[in-house]
Amino acid sequence: MQSSKHIYYLLASSTALTLALTACGDGDNGASADDGDDTGSGSGRQIELSVATFNEFGYEELLKEYEADNPGIKVTHVKADTADNARAALRNSLGANSGASDIEGMEVDWVVEFKQYPDKFADLADPEVEGRWFDWKTEAVTLEDGKLMGYGTDIGPEAICYRADLFEAAGLPTDREEVAELLEGSWENYFEVGKDFVANSDAAWYDSAGALWQGMINQIDYAYEDADGNIVAASNPEVRAIYDQVLQASVEDELSAGLALWSPDYTASFQKDEFATMLCPGWMLGIIEGNAAGVEGWDVANVFPGGGGVWGGSYLTVPAQGDNIEEATKLAKWLTAPEQQVKAFEAKGTFPSQLEALDSDVLLESTNAFFNDAPTGQIFVDRAEAVKAQPVKGPRYFDINTALQDAITRVDVDQTDDPESSWAKFVSAVEALG
């Protein structure tokens, strides 16, 4: 994901810090106004709110709009350089009961982990927002007692982004509808087309084995933990089969560019002709456009191997330690309203999770000039409708998936292990989780 200036998260270096369940601070998050009795805009008193996000939420212009419409509200936008650092910083600030922003973005893969600490978050349940999102989007952040821990921002239905100029040079079709037809079907078909491509090009077929892994594992209902919460990652034959398939294609068949996701080399690669395709959830559009600025040839095909797929998606939460919970909740509610999420999609491609937004003519007629004027609104509505199920992710999902990504990186990027030795290290890492 696109790197941004690392402003705030120097305290986030330790992901091993255990989240304390008891408050050990005074609750001052350092970002709110010192007159904590303010309860709303228009009071004549200045209120400062902070919004912590990662990657691209598309909020830059929206926050300016909110400030203009709400005199007395000043909003500071804090962007982490990576989602991992954002998660670690949130763990640290919740554990210390100090330092969290008034609004904290939360990636879907962390939700179950943080749901273990409901008292750390404000209850955002409100009749005004009932029915705003897909049911599954809301259910993921709803506790048994009805408490709503977050407002949905985006979801990540996946398409395939590709370099039409590299396709043409390798003798493949370039028209996005023809490319969609070419790549329709199974992962095996995607890899076979990739073999044809690399036989006629100096570029790799795709960017990263880690990215491929994420797309494929998100099509498994219970990958790492079963329905009873038991860790089955190391014994699940579906997990091992995908691991073998990804590394066969990436290393043996040389389809991967060998890049570590979100690394500096990964970011820089967009300015070169290193790969021709990549898995492309809506939020990836802004990242590609930012990293590949000045590079022509990018397009989007309305297709995804193996059926529908979803990668990522986020929420806005309001930590209970804040001094301006009411105003923070108002802002979070406004940012996640359908009309604002359509604007965020136009800005950075973050595809809305709000049902009303999906019927928006603005969304459906949206095109993206950087991607050869692709009808990205309609494409991602179609891709969202192709998603038939959501993978179930338990409390240890993040740790297990990180260990698996490490296993793939050792083979595809670092080349310090073969698939078998790296898998053995993954198994040991899973066993260490208890």
Coordinates of C-alpha atoms in Angstrom, one line a residue, residues 1-4 54-58 79 81-83 154 161 207 261-263 266-268 270-271 275 278-293 298 311 347-350 368 370-371:
M1 CA 0.0 0.0 0.0
Q2 CA 1.1 3.5 -0.7
S3 CA 3.5 4.8 1.9
S4 CA 2.8 8.1 3.5
F54 CA -3.7 4.0 7.1
N55 CA -3.1 3.6 3.4
E56 CA -5.8 5.5 1.5
F57 CA -9.3 6.2 2.9
G58 CA -9.9 9.1 0.5
K79 CA -1.9 8.5 8.5
D81 CA 2.7 4.3 6.7
T82 CA 1.3 0.7 6.9
A83 CA -1.8 -1.0 8.2
D154 CA -15.2 0.3 2.5
C161 CA -5.5 -4.6 -12.8
D207 CA 3.7 -8.5 -8.5
L261 CA 4.2 -6.4 -0.3
W262 CA 4.4 -2.7 0.8
S263 CA 8.2 -2.7 0.9
Y266 CA 7.4 -2.8 -4.1
T267 CA 6.5 0.8 -4.2
A268 CA 9.4 1.7 -6.6
F270 CA 5.4 0.6 -10.1
Q271 CA 7.7 3.0 -12.0
F275 CA 5.0 -7.0 -13.7
M278 CA -2.0 -7.6 -9.9
L279 CA -5.0 -8.5 -7.7
C280 CA -7.0 -5.4 -7.4
P281 CA -9.5 -4.6 -4.7
G282 CA -11.1 -1.2 -5.1
W283 CA -8.8 0.5 -2.5
M284 CA -5.8 -0.6 -4.6
L285 CA -6.7 1.8 -7.4
G286 CA -5.5 4.8 -5.4
I287 CA -2.3 3.0 -4.4
I288 CA -1.5 2.1 -8.0
E289 CA -2.2 5.6 -9.3
G290 CA 0.0 7.1 -6.6
N291 CA 2.9 4.7 -7.0
A292 CA 2.7 4.6 -10.8
A293 CA 2.2 8.3 -11.4
W298 CA -2.9 0.6 -16.6
W311 CA -9.6 -8.3 0.3
A347 CA -10.9 10.2 -4.7
K348 CA -9.1 6.9 -4.0
G349 CA -11.2 4.0 -5.2
T350 CA -12.3 2.9 -1.7
N368 CA -11.1 6.4 -13.8
F370 CA -5.7 6.8 -14.9
F371 CA -7.0 3.4 -15.7

